[in-house]
Short mmCIF file of C-alpha atoms in Angstrom, two decimals:
data_model
loop_
_atom_site.label_atom_id
_atom_site.label_comp_id
_atom_site.label_asym_id
_atom_site.label_seq_id
_atom_site.Cartn_x
_atom_site.Cartn_y
_atom_site.Cartn_z
CA UNK A 1 84.28 117.80 153.22
CA UNK A 2 80.98 119.65 153.19
CA UNK A 3 78.40 117.75 151.09
CA UNK A 4 77.56 120.91 149.15
CA UNK A 5 81.24 121.50 148.34
CA UNK A 6 81.61 117.86 147.31
CA UNK A 7 78.59 118.10 145.01
CA UNK A 8 79.92 121.34 143.53
CA UNK A 9 83.35 119.79 142.96
CA UNK A 10 81.87 116.75 141.23
CA UNK A 11 79.60 118.98 139.14
CA UNK A 12 82.57 121.09 138.02
CA UNK A 13 84.51 117.92 137.17
CA UNK A 14 81.56 116.65 135.13
CA UNK A 15 81.43 119.96 133.23
CA UNK A 16 85.14 119.69 132.47
CA UNK A 17 84.63 116.15 131.14
CA UNK A 18 81.69 117.24 129.01
CA UNK A 19 83.71 120.16 127.66
CA UNK A 20 86.64 117.86 126.90
CA UNK A 21 84.42 115.34 125.13
CA UNK A 22 82.68 118.10 123.18
CA UNK A 23 85.99 119.68 122.16
CA UNK A 24 87.36 116.28 121.14
CA UNK A 25 84.26 115.62 119.05
CA UNK A 26 84.56 119.00 117.34
CA UNK A 27 88.25 118.43 116.60
CA UNK A 28 87.53 115.00 115.14
CA UNK A 29 84.59 116.34 113.14
CA UNK A 30 86.61 119.20 111.69
CA UNK A 31 89.58 116.93 111.00
CA UNK A 32 87.43 114.30 109.30
CA UNK A 33 85.68 116.88 107.12
CA UNK A 34 89.05 118.39 106.25
CA UNK A 35 90.46 114.96 105.43
CA UNK A 36 87.50 114.08 103.24
CA UNK A 37 87.66 117.20 101.12
CA UNK A 38 89.82 117.81 98.10
CA UNK A 39 92.55 120.19 99.25
CA UNK A 40 93.16 121.29 95.67
CA UNK A 41 89.68 122.88 95.62
CA UNK A 42 90.67 125.31 98.39
CA UNK A 43 93.51 127.00 96.48
CA UNK A 44 95.89 126.33 99.35
CA UNK A 45 99.70 126.51 99.12
CA UNK A 46 101.29 123.34 97.82
CA UNK A 47 102.85 122.63 101.21
CA UNK A 48 99.46 122.74 102.90
CA UNK A 49 97.96 120.48 100.25
CA UNK A 50 100.78 118.01 100.75
CA UNK A 51 100.17 117.91 104.50
CA UNK A 52 96.43 117.43 104.03
CA UNK A 53 97.09 114.47 101.76
CA UNK A 54 95.42 113.03 98.68
CA UNK A 55 93.09 110.56 100.35
CA UNK A 56 92.87 106.79 100.35
CA UNK A 57 94.43 104.93 97.44
CA UNK A 58 92.08 102.43 95.82
CA UNK A 59 93.65 101.51 92.49
CA UNK A 60 96.44 102.25 90.02
CA UNK A 61 96.44 101.87 86.23
CA UNK A 62 98.79 102.74 83.38
CA UNK A 63 97.27 104.37 80.32
CA UNK A 64 97.70 102.23 77.17
CA UNK A 65 100.23 104.66 75.69
CA UNK A 66 102.31 104.50 78.85
CA UNK A 67 102.39 108.29 79.28
CA UNK A 68 99.98 108.56 82.18
CA UNK A 69 99.40 106.88 85.50
CA UNK A 70 95.95 107.03 87.10
CA UNK A 71 95.56 106.66 90.85
CA UNK A 72 92.03 106.31 92.24
CA UNK A 73 91.65 107.85 95.68
CA UNK A 74 89.02 109.11 98.08
CA UNK A 75 88.91 112.59 96.57
CA UNK A 76 89.00 111.66 92.90
CA UNK A 77 91.29 110.19 90.28
CA UNK A 78 94.78 111.66 90.17
CA UNK A 79 96.50 111.76 86.77
CA UNK A 80 100.29 111.66 86.78
CA UNK A 81 102.97 111.98 84.13
CA UNK A 82 104.27 108.41 84.01
CA UNK A 83 107.75 109.59 83.00
CA UNK A 84 108.38 112.28 85.60
CA UNK A 85 105.90 111.40 88.34
CA UNK A 86 104.53 114.96 88.17
CA UNK A 87 100.86 115.61 88.89
CA UNK A 88 98.84 116.58 85.82
CA UNK A 89 95.21 116.62 86.90
CA UNK A 90 92.58 115.66 89.47
CA UNK A 91 89.33 114.23 88.10
CA UNK A 92 86.68 114.96 90.67
CA UNK A 93 82.99 115.53 91.01
CA UNK A 94 80.92 118.20 92.74
CA UNK A 95 81.49 119.17 96.37
CA UNK A 96 78.95 119.06 99.16
CA UNK A 97 79.25 120.05 102.84
CA UNK A 98 80.97 116.74 103.54
CA UNK A 99 83.57 117.06 100.80
CA UNK A 100 83.78 115.70 97.26
CA UNK A 101 80.96 113.42 96.21
CA UNK A 102 83.35 110.72 95.16
CA UNK A 103 85.10 107.73 96.70
CA UNK A 104 87.19 105.76 94.24
CA UNK A 105 88.01 102.08 94.22
CA UNK A 106 88.38 100.38 90.81
CA UNK A 107 89.48 101.99 87.56
CA UNK A 108 90.25 100.85 84.00
CA UNK A 109 91.57 102.49 80.84
CA UNK A 110 90.08 101.85 77.43
CA UNK A 111 92.48 100.28 74.94
CA UNK A 112 93.07 103.60 73.17
CA UNK A 113 93.77 105.33 76.48
CA UNK A 114 91.23 108.09 75.90
CA UNK A 115 88.57 106.87 78.31
CA UNK A 116 88.79 105.99 81.98
CA UNK A 117 86.13 104.04 83.85
CA UNK A 118 85.80 104.27 87.62
CA UNK A 119 83.48 102.26 89.84
CA UNK A 120 81.91 103.59 93.00
CA UNK A 121 79.61 101.82 95.44
CA UNK A 122 77.00 100.99 92.79
CA UNK A 123 77.61 103.37 89.88
CA UNK A 124 80.10 103.65 87.03
CA UNK A 125 81.51 106.86 85.63
CA UNK A 126 83.22 107.37 82.27
CA UNK A 127 85.84 110.10 81.89
CA UNK A 128 87.57 111.82 79.01
CA UNK A 129 91.23 111.43 79.94
CA UNK A 130 92.44 114.31 77.76
CA UNK A 131 90.08 116.95 79.14
CA UNK A 132 89.36 115.41 82.53
CA UNK A 133 85.64 115.85 81.93
CA UNK A 134 82.98 113.44 83.13
CA UNK A 135 81.28 111.88 80.10
CA UNK A 136 78.40 109.90 81.58
CA UNK A 137 77.25 107.80 84.50
CA UNK A 138 76.06 104.20 84.23
CA UNK A 139 73.40 103.21 86.75
CA UNK A 140 71.78 99.84 87.35
CA UNK A 141 73.69 97.94 90.02
CA UNK A 142 72.15 97.87 93.48
CA UNK A 143 75.23 96.79 95.44
CA UNK A 144 78.93 97.60 95.45
CA UNK A 145 80.78 97.17 92.14
CA UNK A 146 84.03 95.25 92.48
CA UNK A 147 85.38 95.20 88.94
CA UNK A 148 85.09 96.97 85.57
CA UNK A 149 86.71 95.93 82.29
CA UNK A 150 86.69 97.23 78.71
CA UNK A 151 86.49 94.98 75.68
CA UNK A 152 89.56 95.33 73.46
CA UNK A 153 87.65 97.38 70.86
CA UNK A 154 86.40 99.73 73.57
CA UNK A 155 82.74 99.34 72.61
CA UNK A 156 81.62 97.31 75.60
CA UNK A 157 82.18 97.66 79.33
CA UNK A 158 81.62 94.83 81.81
CA UNK A 159 80.91 95.45 85.49
CA UNK A 160 80.71 92.92 88.32
CA UNK A 161 78.81 93.65 91.50
CA UNK A 162 77.84 92.01 94.74
CA UNK A 163 74.22 92.41 93.71
CA UNK A 164 74.97 89.02 92.07
CA UNK A 165 75.04 90.37 88.52
CA UNK A 166 77.54 91.02 85.75
CA UNK A 167 76.29 93.77 83.45
CA UNK A 168 77.40 94.70 79.93
CA UNK A 169 77.17 98.31 78.74
CA UNK A 170 77.46 100.16 75.44
CA UNK A 171 80.30 102.62 76.07
CA UNK A 172 79.25 105.09 73.35
CA UNK A 173 75.63 105.46 74.42
CA UNK A 174 75.77 104.30 78.04
CA UNK A 175 72.95 101.87 77.28
CA UNK A 176 72.63 98.72 79.36
CA UNK A 177 72.99 95.69 77.06
CA UNK A 178 72.46 92.51 79.07
CA UNK A 179 73.05 90.64 82.30
CA UNK A 180 75.18 87.50 82.52
CA UNK A 181 73.43 84.71 84.40
CA UNK A 182 74.62 81.52 86.04
CA UNK A 183 74.11 77.98 84.76
CA UNK A 184 70.41 78.78 84.61
CA UNK A 185 68.62 82.11 84.52
CA UNK A 186 67.68 81.69 88.19
CA UNK A 187 71.27 81.19 89.37
CA UNK A 188 72.80 84.08 91.26
CA UNK A 189 76.35 85.01 90.28
CA UNK A 190 78.46 86.76 92.93
CA UNK A 191 81.55 87.74 90.96
CA UNK A 192 84.19 90.21 92.13
CA UNK A 193 86.55 90.01 89.12
CA UNK A 194 85.80 90.08 85.38
CA UNK A 195 87.96 90.13 82.26
CA UNK A 196 87.28 89.94 78.51
CA UNK A 197 89.04 87.36 76.37
CA UNK A 198 91.39 88.93 73.80
CA UNK A 199 88.99 88.03 70.97
CA UNK A 200 86.08 89.65 72.89
CA UNK A 201 83.92 86.54 72.48
CA UNK A 202 83.89 85.46 76.12
CA UNK A 203 84.07 86.91 79.62
CA UNK A 204 85.64 85.16 82.58
CA UNK A 205 84.68 85.91 86.16
CA UNK A 206 85.67 84.64 89.59
CA UNK A 207 84.03 85.35 92.89
CA UNK A 208 83.07 84.53 96.43
CA UNK A 209 83.39 80.76 96.09
CA UNK A 210 86.16 78.75 94.43
CA UNK A 211 84.60 78.78 90.96
CA UNK A 212 85.65 80.57 87.77
CA UNK A 213 82.97 80.91 85.08
CA UNK A 214 82.98 81.63 81.34
CA UNK A 215 80.17 83.42 79.46
CA UNK A 216 79.38 84.19 75.83
CA UNK A 217 79.52 87.97 75.38
CA UNK A 218 77.00 88.14 72.52
CA UNK A 219 74.26 86.03 74.09
CA UNK A 220 75.11 86.35 77.77
CA UNK A 221 74.85 82.56 78.02
CA UNK A 222 76.83 80.65 80.64
CA UNK A 223 79.31 78.37 78.83
CA UNK A 224 81.43 76.49 81.35
CA UNK A 225 83.11 76.37 84.72
CA UNK A 226 86.90 76.14 84.83
CA UNK A 227 88.62 73.52 86.95
CA UNK A 228 90.99 75.73 88.92
CA UNK A 229 92.08 73.73 91.93
CA UNK A 230 91.09 76.51 94.31
CA UNK A 231 89.46 75.64 97.61
CA UNK A 232 88.49 79.18 98.57
CA UNK A 233 87.19 82.39 97.01
CA UNK A 234 88.68 83.79 93.81
CA UNK A 235 90.28 87.20 94.34
CA UNK A 236 91.65 87.88 90.84
CA UNK A 237 91.46 86.59 87.25
CA UNK A 238 93.46 87.26 84.06
CA UNK A 239 93.52 86.04 80.45
CA UNK A 240 96.80 85.24 78.73
CA UNK A 241 97.30 87.51 75.67
CA UNK A 242 96.63 84.58 73.30
CA UNK A 243 93.37 83.78 75.10
CA UNK A 244 94.31 80.16 75.75
CA UNK A 245 94.92 80.27 79.52
CA UNK A 246 93.05 81.81 82.43
CA UNK A 247 95.03 82.59 85.58
CA UNK A 248 93.09 82.87 88.82
CA UNK A 249 94.28 84.02 92.22
CA UNK A 250 93.12 83.00 95.67
CA UNK A 251 95.32 81.55 98.36
CA UNK A 252 97.47 80.41 95.43
CA UNK A 253 97.63 80.97 91.65
CA UNK A 254 96.00 78.41 89.37
CA UNK A 255 96.21 78.14 85.58
CA UNK A 256 93.35 76.66 83.56
CA UNK A 257 92.69 75.93 79.88
CA UNK A 258 90.17 78.56 78.77
CA UNK A 259 88.50 76.24 76.23
CA UNK A 260 88.38 72.87 77.98
CA UNK A 261 88.40 74.13 81.56
CA UNK A 262 91.20 71.70 82.45
CA UNK A 263 93.49 72.60 85.35
CA UNK A 264 97.04 73.08 84.02
CA UNK A 265 99.30 74.22 86.83
CA UNK A 266 99.45 75.75 90.31
CA UNK A 267 101.99 78.43 91.24
CA UNK A 268 103.14 78.47 94.86
CA UNK A 269 105.12 81.24 96.49
CA UNK A 270 102.83 83.74 98.18
CA UNK A 271 102.03 83.29 101.86
CA UNK A 272 98.63 85.00 101.79
CA UNK A 273 95.75 85.94 99.48
CA UNK A 274 96.68 86.92 95.92
CA UNK A 275 94.77 90.15 95.33
CA UNK A 276 95.85 90.88 91.76
CA UNK A 277 97.33 89.02 88.78
CA UNK A 278 98.18 90.17 85.27
CA UNK A 279 100.02 88.84 82.23
CA UNK A 280 102.73 90.92 80.59
CA UNK A 281 101.78 92.19 77.11
CA UNK A 282 103.84 89.48 75.38
CA UNK A 283 102.53 86.76 77.70
CA UNK A 284 105.97 85.67 78.88
CA UNK A 285 105.48 86.86 82.45
CA UNK A 286 102.75 86.81 85.06
CA UNK A 287 102.77 89.37 87.87
CA UNK A 288 100.96 88.75 91.13
CA UNK A 289 100.37 91.02 94.12
CA UNK A 290 99.51 89.58 97.51
CA UNK A 291 98.35 90.49 100.98
CA UNK A 292 101.74 89.18 102.13
CA UNK A 293 103.21 92.45 100.81
CA UNK A 294 105.09 91.03 97.83
CA UNK A 295 104.88 91.18 94.04
CA UNK A 296 106.01 87.99 92.32
CA UNK A 297 107.06 87.68 88.68
CA UNK A 298 106.57 84.25 87.07
CA UNK A 299 107.84 82.60 83.88
CA UNK A 300 104.63 81.51 82.18
CA UNK A 301 106.31 78.78 80.13
CA UNK A 302 107.75 76.96 83.15
CA UNK A 303 105.70 78.26 86.08
CA UNK A 304 108.96 79.19 87.81
CA UNK A 305 109.10 82.23 90.08
CA UNK A 306 111.68 84.61 88.60
CA UNK A 307 111.68 87.46 91.08
CA UNK A 308 109.99 88.62 94.26
CA UNK A 309 109.66 92.40 94.76
CA UNK A 310 109.53 93.33 98.44
CA UNK A 311 108.86 96.81 99.79
CA UNK A 312 107.45 96.31 103.34
CA UNK A 313 104.57 98.68 102.66
CA UNK A 314 101.63 96.43 103.50
CA UNK A 315 99.42 94.36 101.24
CA UNK A 316 99.73 94.71 97.46
CA UNK A 317 96.19 95.34 96.30
CA UNK A 318 96.74 95.81 92.58
CA UNK A 319 99.47 95.28 89.97
CA UNK A 320 99.73 96.45 86.37
CA UNK A 321 102.33 96.16 83.59
CA UNK A 322 103.43 99.04 81.41
CA UNK A 323 102.54 98.39 77.73
CA UNK A 324 106.15 97.59 76.88
CA UNK A 325 106.33 95.09 79.74
CA UNK A 326 109.45 96.72 81.18
CA UNK A 327 107.81 98.16 84.29
CA UNK A 328 105.29 96.88 86.80
CA UNK A 329 103.33 99.14 89.14
CA UNK A 330 101.96 98.04 92.47
CA UNK A 331 99.69 99.86 94.88
CA UNK A 332 100.14 99.19 98.56
CA UNK A 333 97.95 99.29 101.65
CA UNK A 334 100.12 102.00 103.21
CA UNK A 335 98.91 104.50 100.61
CA UNK A 336 101.78 104.40 98.12
CA UNK A 337 102.19 103.41 94.48
CA UNK A 338 105.56 101.96 93.50
CA UNK A 339 107.01 101.30 90.03
CA UNK A 340 109.62 98.59 89.48
CA UNK A 341 112.00 97.61 86.70
CA UNK A 342 110.88 94.14 85.61
CA UNK A 343 114.30 92.96 84.41
CA UNK A 344 116.37 94.13 87.37
CA UNK A 345 113.80 94.20 90.16
CA UNK A 346 114.97 97.73 90.98
CA UNK A 347 112.48 100.17 92.49
CA UNK A 348 112.15 103.12 90.09
CA UNK A 349 110.06 105.62 92.04
CA UNK A 350 107.19 105.90 94.50
CA UNK A 351 104.06 108.05 94.35
CA UNK A 352 103.29 109.31 97.85
CA UNK A 353 100.86 111.61 99.60
CA UNK A 354 97.86 109.32 99.99
CA UNK A 355 96.10 108.43 103.20
CA UNK A 356 96.98 104.98 104.50
CA UNK A 357 94.33 102.63 103.17
CA UNK A 358 93.42 100.42 100.25
CA UNK A 359 94.14 101.10 96.58
CA UNK A 360 91.49 99.15 94.74
CA UNK A 361 92.53 99.23 91.08
CA UNK A 362 95.28 100.32 88.71
CA UNK A 363 95.36 100.57 84.90
CA UNK A 364 97.87 101.49 82.19
CA UNK A 365 96.84 103.31 79.06
CA UNK A 366 97.78 100.64 76.51
CA UNK A 367 98.25 102.91 73.50
CA UNK A 368 101.89 103.23 72.50
CA UNK A 369 104.82 101.12 73.63
CA UNK A 370 106.17 102.82 76.73
CA UNK A 371 103.19 102.65 79.07
CA UNK A 372 102.97 106.38 79.40
CA UNK A 373 99.82 106.85 81.50
CA UNK A 374 98.85 105.13 84.72
CA UNK A 375 95.44 105.49 86.35
CA UNK A 376 94.71 104.58 89.95
CA UNK A 377 91.33 104.36 91.67
CA UNK A 378 91.24 105.05 95.38
CA UNK A 379 89.00 104.45 98.35
CA UNK A 380 89.02 108.19 99.10
CA UNK A 381 87.03 108.82 95.93
CA UNK A 382 89.65 109.97 93.45
CA UNK A 383 91.12 108.64 90.24
CA UNK A 384 94.60 109.95 89.58
CA UNK A 385 96.45 109.95 86.27
CA UNK A 386 100.25 109.88 86.20
CA UNK A 387 103.07 109.87 83.69
CA UNK A 388 104.25 106.30 84.22
CA UNK A 389 107.80 106.96 83.06
CA UNK A 390 108.58 110.02 85.16
CA UNK A 391 106.02 109.62 87.95
CA UNK A 392 104.69 113.13 87.29
CA UNK A 393 101.10 113.72 88.36
CA UNK A 394 98.78 114.66 85.46
CA UNK A 395 95.28 115.22 86.83
CA UNK A 396 92.60 113.92 89.18
CA UNK A 397 89.08 112.76 88.34
CA UNK A 398 86.24 113.10 90.85
CA UNK A 399 82.59 112.31 90.41
CA UNK A 400 81.06 109.66 92.65
CA UNK A 401 81.20 108.19 96.11
CA UNK A 402 83.24 105.01 95.88
CA UNK A 403 85.49 103.92 93.00
CA UNK A 404 85.94 100.15 92.97
CA UNK A 405 87.32 99.64 89.47
CA UNK A 406 88.68 101.58 86.50
CA UNK A 407 89.34 100.75 82.86
CA UNK A 408 90.63 102.62 79.80
CA UNK A 409 88.84 102.32 76.47
CA UNK A 410 91.02 100.76 73.73
CA UNK A 411 91.54 104.11 71.99
CA UNK A 412 92.66 105.67 75.27
CA UNK A 413 90.10 108.50 75.05
CA UNK A 414 87.69 107.30 77.72
CA UNK A 415 88.15 106.04 81.26
CA UNK A 416 85.33 104.15 82.97
CA UNK A 417 84.93 103.95 86.73
CA UNK A 418 82.53 102.02 88.89
#
């Protein structure tokens, strides 16, 4: 072949490759931008919105009254009717050229169900659940926030971050109150899970090593370390309703005396990391969700495993009980939220439409007896509220880049996110 023709042929082939690469890049860029944005903002037909999806799931929570279910996702917080499963609202922040300025991970309802907290990379947002309006933003952390929790009276919010601090905030004013230190003021505390004791006097946290710590809420003073029996990092912590026992999850579940720190029992059954644990409202059951894809229900008086809920939908990242203890919600790595009947183990309904990913946090609104609202915080930046009885979507909250944790205020009027 003539050298000039060969050069021309190779040049044309190179142009075709460049064009193909450029076209591929443009397709990916357009697709990614489309995926990141909140389809509901475009006023598209419902079918188109469904195909575009609702983003990554990060967390799921029931409202205290049991009427709503919040699902935190990458485009905001979706609010569902917990009875019908119908969508009620989308709580979301402002849009920029890359999509909604929000990426949700962890959410929590206040005790009264009126407030929702959502945690992003390093900020916390508080939401009015009734109106869907953003109340205020709490700034101060310098690294990703992994957990938020309301005190039972709803006046104080705790946040744990990988900037090695646990911070306490005044919910009404948004004022920073204090930082919880380690054994000495110079100790760094890397905690990824925090929870208030029922009497609000202490906070328990577990983190990157095998330790679980207890602090005095009023003074911020470190009180004690619990003997858990863990040999690896702590992935979840929970107080029993009477405040006497602290359950901690890692590669197994360990129970410790909250006052003396003594190790009481170890629960075996999961085959992988336990990502979430929670006591039922009456304290008779303990629910645990694991990376092995199962939810286990345990008898707290005997330590016996009562039931294993299996769905084959990937890791269970978060579990939450309805306020009446009759239902348990789990969020799965495949982008779904599933509600189960605790007594029968029957699957009630599934909330779909999310991008495959990680749901970081779920929370029930605890006001009322039927667990009517469920909030979920998602990696795609949304917090969704649902009716926990029907599965009906209520609304979505958007507002910041990455929701790691959510919590309802005790009166149910405010939701905090971080």
